[in-house]
Amino acid sequence: MDGETRAEILDATNRALCEHGYAGLTVQRIADESSMTSAAIHYHFDTKEELLNAFLDDLIERFESKLSCGAADPRKRLDTVLDAVFSPKDPESDGFPVAIMELKAQAPYHELFRERFLDFDGVMRGVVADIVRDGVAAGRFDEADPEEVARLITTMSNGAHARAVALDEHPAETRRIVEDALELRLGWTPGEGADG
Amino acid sequence: MDGETRAEILDATNRALCEHGYAGLTVQRIADESSMTSAAIHYHFDTKEELLNAFLDDLIERFESKLSCGAADPRKRLDTVLDAVFSPKDPESDGFPVAIMELKAQAPYHELFRERFLDFDGVMRGVVADIVRDGVAAGRFDEADPEEVARLITTMSNGAHARAVALDEHPAETRRIVEDALELRLGWTPGEGADG
DNA sequence: CCCGACTTACTGACTGGTCAGTTAAGAGGC
DNA sequence: GCCTCTTAACTGACCAGTCAGTAAGTCGGG
């Protein structure tokens, strides 16, 4: 299959999922969001489930790539993670919290989904814990348990996404609370990483 | 309608929702979990939507009642909230995180659901903020912004439920992190409220 | 004390519509 | 002429909701 065609179907899936939710997601509606018919989509993906697996893979992969930046400074690296997680509604990944929540709610009935979310959670917690460990070792952060800080950030991220979907609340509301908590633990003040 | 019949239908809805998810929830499956036929359920509730609204009302009402205890001690009151939110799998309300997540994921497409979740979030944040305010005023807690503490706890609660569903993680994992954060802010050590 | 009228709670059979997935018949580039 | 891709038309399964009919109970009148 053409990479462009694949991207178009996955993109149409994202729009259809955000607009109608998982329960209202049909192959016809994905087709409506693309330039193809539902039969064309079945030509490229044998089953709806196969398409959804590919979609979740793509979604997580794109998100993981946003967690890292080239910088060495732990504060800048932590800032990059917070940007990715509590990102303002950027035009490229708009609807990300909705799409991911719709799929998360299916995890109990979809072993493959659950595995991917578990894997991704491990990656994200690892990234944060590494940053904290490096920052503490370099004397840039106060002493703190890296695993515990990672768990705080990821759980707050999960909460922010749930709130964005269920309460239509902007994730930045949560970012402020997380930054305050990090300041208490790491002596880290928001924005300081970028300025000096 | 008989209160007992209503309770049976709502209970069957809970089981069917947890077992099949929102997307797989059909009136037939609710009927299968009860002692009635699907036509009998339509006799009591005109539409599936009406039944789901009643179910969510009941779910939230039962949860709100668990947030308060008779005690006056702020530490005991905060402990009660944490018990309700990060409750171990008790036989009575088992599947609560799953049921509530399935419905939360529908909030963007269901204005009535969204309104109820917003209302409930306000109640919960109010309960926590009141406890913190009282505790600070009584000198039992260190100085802290009640609204910010309330937002931390509710967002961590949202995150814990999302993780329980998507990662099959026990909410108690999150409780530990929340208690550590509260200790930092309020000088509150877990269990101290119960002992003296 | 019993009878007919009415109500409540329910059933099994059904309907119109929608779903995922299939199939056969091409269109258009190489 | 073949291969990739797309289409319209279709199938069988399943959905929410309807409907006619039934069984059990309530209640006022004689």
CSV table of N, CA, C and O in Angstrom, one decimal, chain B residues 137-196:
chain,number,residue,atom,x,y,z
B,137,ALA,N,-7.2,26.4,58.7
B,137,ALA,CA,-7.7,27.3,59.7
B,137,ALA,C,-7.5,26.8,61.1
B,137,ALA,O,-7.2,27.5,62.1
B,138,ALA,N,-7.7,25.5,61.3
B,138,ALA,CA,-7.5,24.8,62.6
B,138,ALA,C,-6.1,24.5,63.0
B,138,ALA,O,-5.8,24.0,64.1
B,139,GLY,N,-5.2,24.8,62.1
B,139,GLY,CA,-3.8,24.6,62.4
B,139,GLY,C,-3.3,23.2,62.3
B,139,GLY,O,-2.3,22.8,62.7
B,140,ARG,N,-4.2,22.3,61.7
B,140,ARG,CA,-3.9,20.9,61.5
B,140,ARG,C,-3.1,20.7,60.3
B,140,ARG,O,-2.4,19.7,60.2
B,141,PHE,N,-3.2,21.5,59.3
B,141,PHE,CA,-2.5,21.4,58.0
B,141,PHE,C,-1.5,22.6,57.9
B,141,PHE,O,-1.9,23.7,58.4
B,142,ASP,N,-0.4,22.5,57.2
B,142,ASP,CA,0.4,23.6,56.8
B,142,ASP,C,-0.4,24.5,55.9
B,142,ASP,O,-1.4,24.1,55.2
B,143,GLU,N,0.1,25.8,55.7
B,143,GLU,CA,-0.6,26.7,54.8
B,143,GLU,C,-0.5,26.1,53.4
B,143,GLU,O,0.5,25.6,52.9
B,144,ALA,N,-1.7,26.2,52.7
B,144,ALA,CA,-1.7,25.7,51.3
B,144,ALA,C,-3.0,26.3,50.6
B,144,ALA,O,-3.9,26.6,51.3
B,145,ASP,N,-2.9,26.4,49.3
B,145,ASP,CA,-4.0,26.9,48.5
B,145,ASP,C,-5.1,25.7,48.4
B,145,ASP,O,-4.8,24.7,47.7
B,146,PRO,N,-6.2,25.9,49.0
B,146,PRO,CA,-7.2,24.8,49.0
B,146,PRO,C,-7.6,24.4,47.6
B,146,PRO,O,-7.8,23.2,47.3
B,147,GLU,N,-7.8,25.4,46.7
B,147,GLU,CA,-8.3,25.1,45.3
B,147,GLU,C,-7.2,24.3,44.6
B,147,GLU,O,-7.5,23.4,43.8
B,148,GLU,N,-6.0,24.6,44.8
B,148,GLU,CA,-4.9,23.9,44.1
B,148,GLU,C,-4.8,22.5,44.6
B,148,GLU,O,-4.6,21.5,43.8
B,149,VAL,N,-4.9,22.3,45.9
B,149,VAL,CA,-4.8,20.9,46.5
B,149,VAL,C,-6.0,20.1,45.9
B,149,VAL,O,-5.8,18.9,45.6
B,150,ALA,N,-7.2,20.7,45.9
B,150,ALA,CA,-8.4,20.0,45.4
B,150,ALA,C,-8.2,19.6,43.9
B,150,ALA,O,-8.5,18.5,43.5
B,151,ARG,N,-7.5,20.5,43.1
B,151,ARG,CA,-7.3,20.2,41.7
B,151,ARG,C,-6.3,19.0,41.6
B,151,ARG,O,-6.5,18.2,40.7
B,152,LEU,N,-5.3,19.0,42.4
B,152,LEU,CA,-4.3,17.9,42.4
B,152,LEU,C,-5.0,16.6,42.7
B,152,LEU,O,-4.8,15.6,42.0
B,153,ILE,N,-5.8,16.6,43.7
B,153,ILE,CA,-6.4,15.3,44.1
B,153,ILE,C,-7.4,14.8,43.1
B,153,ILE,O,-7.4,13.6,42.7
B,154,THR,N,-8.3,15.7,42.6
B,154,THR,CA,-9.3,15.3,41.6
B,154,THR,C,-8.6,14.8,40.3
B,154,THR,O,-9.0,13.8,39.7
B,155,THR,N,-7.5,15.5,39.9
B,155,THR,CA,-6.9,15.1,38.6
B,155,THR,C,-6.2,13.8,38.8
B,155,THR,O,-6.2,13.0,37.9
B,156,MET,N,-5.5,13.6,40.0
B,156,MET,CA,-4.9,12.3,40.2
B,156,MET,C,-6.0,11.2,40.3
B,156,MET,O,-5.7,10.1,39.8
B,157,SER,N,-7.1,11.5,40.8
B,157,SER,CA,-8.2,10.6,40.8
B,157,SER,C,-8.7,10.2,39.4
B,157,SER,O,-8.8,9.0,39.1
B,158,ASN,N,-8.8,11.2,38.5
B,158,ASN,CA,-9.1,11.0,37.1
B,158,ASN,C,-8.1,10.1,36.5
B,158,ASN,O,-8.4,9.2,35.7
B,159,GLY,N,-6.8,10.4,36.8
B,159,GLY,CA,-5.7,9.7,36.2
B,159,GLY,C,-5.7,8.2,36.7
B,159,GLY,O,-5.5,7.3,35.9
B,160,ALA,N,-6.0,8.0,38.0
B,160,ALA,CA,-6.0,6.7,38.6
B,160,ALA,C,-7.0,5.8,37.9
B,160,ALA,O,-6.8,4.6,37.6
B,161,HIS,N,-8.2,6.4,37.7
B,161,HIS,CA,-9.3,5.6,37.1
B,161,HIS,C,-8.9,5.3,35.6
B,161,HIS,O,-9.2,4.2,35.2
B,162,ALA,N,-8.4,6.2,34.9
B,162,ALA,CA,-7.9,6.0,33.5
B,162,ALA,C,-6.9,4.8,33.5
B,162,ALA,O,-7.0,3.9,32.7
B,163,ARG,N,-6.0,4.9,34.4
B,163,ARG,CA,-4.9,3.8,34.5
B,163,ARG,C,-5.5,2.5,34.9
B,163,ARG,O,-5.1,1.4,34.4
B,164,ALA,N,-6.5,2.5,35.8
B,164,ALA,CA,-7.2,1.2,36.2
B,164,ALA,C,-7.8,0.6,35.0
B,164,ALA,O,-7.7,-0.7,34.9
B,165,VAL,N,-8.3,1.4,34.1
B,165,VAL,CA,-9.0,0.8,33.0
B,165,VAL,C,-8.1,0.4,31.9
B,165,VAL,O,-8.1,-0.7,31.4
B,166,ALA,N,-7.2,1.4,31.5
B,166,ALA,CA,-6.3,1.1,30.3
B,166,ALA,C,-5.2,0.2,30.6
B,166,ALA,O,-4.7,-0.5,29.8
B,167,LEU,N,-4.7,0.3,31.9
B,167,LEU,CA,-3.4,-0.5,32.2
B,167,LEU,C,-3.7,-1.6,33.2
B,167,LEU,O,-2.8,-2.3,33.6
B,168,ASP,N,-5.0,-1.7,33.7
B,168,ASP,CA,-5.4,-2.7,34.7
B,168,ASP,C,-4.5,-2.5,36.0
B,168,ASP,O,-4.1,-3.5,36.6
B,169,GLU,N,-4.3,-1.3,36.3
B,169,GLU,CA,-3.5,-0.9,37.5
B,169,GLU,C,-4.4,-0.6,38.7
B,169,GLU,O,-5.4,0.0,38.5
B,170,HIS,N,-4.0,-1.1,39.8
B,170,HIS,CA,-4.8,-0.8,41.0
B,170,HIS,C,-4.6,0.6,41.4
B,170,HIS,O,-3.5,1.1,41.5
B,171,PRO,N,-5.8,1.3,41.7
B,171,PRO,CA,-5.7,2.7,42.1
B,171,PRO,C,-4.9,3.0,43.3
B,171,PRO,O,-4.4,4.1,43.5
B,172,ALA,N,-4.7,2.0,44.2
B,172,ALA,CA,-3.9,2.2,45.4
B,172,ALA,C,-2.4,2.6,45.1
B,172,ALA,O,-1.8,3.3,45.8
B,173,GLU,N,-1.9,2.2,43.9
B,173,GLU,CA,-0.6,2.7,43.4
B,173,GLU,C,-0.5,4.2,43.4
B,173,GLU,O,0.5,4.8,43.7
B,174,THR,N,-1.6,4.8,42.9
B,174,THR,CA,-1.7,6.2,42.8
B,174,THR,C,-1.9,6.9,44.2
B,174,THR,O,-1.3,8.0,44.4
B,175,ARG,N,-2.6,6.2,45.0
B,175,ARG,CA,-2.9,6.8,46.4
B,175,ARG,C,-1.6,7.1,47.1
B,175,ARG,O,-1.5,8.2,47.7
B,176,ARG,N,-0.6,6.3,47.0
B,176,ARG,CA,0.7,6.5,47.7
B,176,ARG,C,1.3,7.8,47.2
B,176,ARG,O,1.8,8.6,48.0
B,177,ILE,N,1.3,8.0,45.9
B,177,ILE,CA,1.9,9.2,45.3
B,177,ILE,C,1.1,10.5,45.8
B,177,ILE,O,1.7,11.5,46.1
B,178,VAL,N,-0.2,10.4,45.8
B,178,VAL,CA,-1.0,11.5,46.3
B,178,VAL,C,-0.7,11.8,47.8
B,178,VAL,O,-0.6,13.0,48.1
B,179,GLU,N,-0.6,10.8,48.6
B,179,GLU,CA,-0.3,11.0,50.0
B,179,GLU,C,1.0,11.6,50.2
B,179,GLU,O,1.2,12.5,51.1
B,180,ASP,N,2.0,11.2,49.4
B,180,ASP,CA,3.3,11.9,49.5
B,180,ASP,C,3.2,13.3,49.1
B,180,ASP,O,3.9,14.2,49.8
B,181,ALA,N,2.5,13.6,48.1
B,181,ALA,CA,2.3,15.0,47.7
B,181,ALA,C,1.6,15.9,48.7
B,181,ALA,O,2.0,17.0,49.0
B,182,LEU,N,0.6,15.2,49.4
B,182,LEU,CA,-0.1,15.9,50.4
B,182,LEU,C,0.8,16.2,51.7
B,182,LEU,O,0.6,17.2,52.3
B,183,GLU,N,1.6,15.2,51.9
B,183,GLU,CA,2.5,15.3,53.1
B,183,GLU,C,3.4,16.6,52.9
B,183,GLU,O,3.7,17.3,53.8
B,184,LEU,N,3.9,16.7,51.6
B,184,LEU,CA,4.8,17.8,51.3
B,184,LEU,C,4.1,19.2,51.5
B,184,LEU,O,4.7,20.2,51.9
B,185,ARG,N,2.8,19.2,51.1
B,185,ARG,CA,2.1,20.5,51.2
B,185,ARG,C,1.4,20.8,52.5
B,185,ARG,O,1.3,21.9,52.9
B,186,LEU,N,0.8,19.7,53.1
B,186,LEU,CA,0.0,19.9,54.3
B,186,LEU,C,0.7,19.4,55.6
B,186,LEU,O,0.1,19.6,56.7
B,187,GLY,N,1.8,18.8,55.4
B,187,GLY,CA,2.4,18.2,56.6
B,187,GLY,C,1.6,17.1,57.2
B,187,GLY,O,1.5,16.8,58.4
B,188,TRP,N,0.9,16.4,56.2
B,188,TRP,CA,-0.1,15.4,56.6
B,188,TRP,C,0.5,14.0,56.3
B,188,TRP,O,0.9,13.7,55.2
B,189,THR,N,0.6,13.2,57.3
B,189,THR,CA,1.1,11.8,57.1
B,189,THR,C,0.0,10.8,57.1
B,189,THR,O,-0.9,10.8,58.0
B,190,PRO,N,0.0,9.9,56.1
B,190,PRO,CA,-1.1,9.0,56.0
B,190,PRO,C,-1.3,8.2,57.3
B,190,PRO,O,-0.4,7.7,57.9
B,191,GLY,N,-2.6,8.0,57.7
B,191,GLY,CA,-2.9,7.2,58.8
B,191,GLY,C,-2.9,8.0,60.1
B,191,GLY,O,-3.6,7.6,61.1
B,192,GLU,N,-2.2,9.1,60.1
B,192,GLU,CA,-2.2,9.9,61.3
B,192,GLU,C,-3.5,10.4,61.8
B,192,GLU,O,-3.8,10.5,63.0
B,193,GLY,N,-4.4,10.7,60.8
B,193,GLY,CA,-5.7,11.2,61.1
B,193,GLY,C,-6.5,10.1,61.8
B,193,GLY,O,-7.3,10.5,62.7
B,194,ALA,N,-6.3,8.9,61.6
B,194,ALA,CA,-7.0,7.8,62.3
B,194,ALA,C,-6.5,7.5,63.7
B,194,ALA,O,-7.2,7.2,64.6
B,195,ASP,N,-5.1,7.7,63.8
B,195,ASP,CA,-4.5,7.3,65.1
B,195,ASP,C,-4.6,8.5,66.2
B,195,ASP,O,-4.7,8.2,67.4
B,196,GLY,N,-4.6,9.7,65.8
B,196,GLY,CA,-4.6,10.8,66.7
B,196,GLY,C,-4.3,12.0,66.1
B,196,GLY,O,-3.4,12.6,66.0
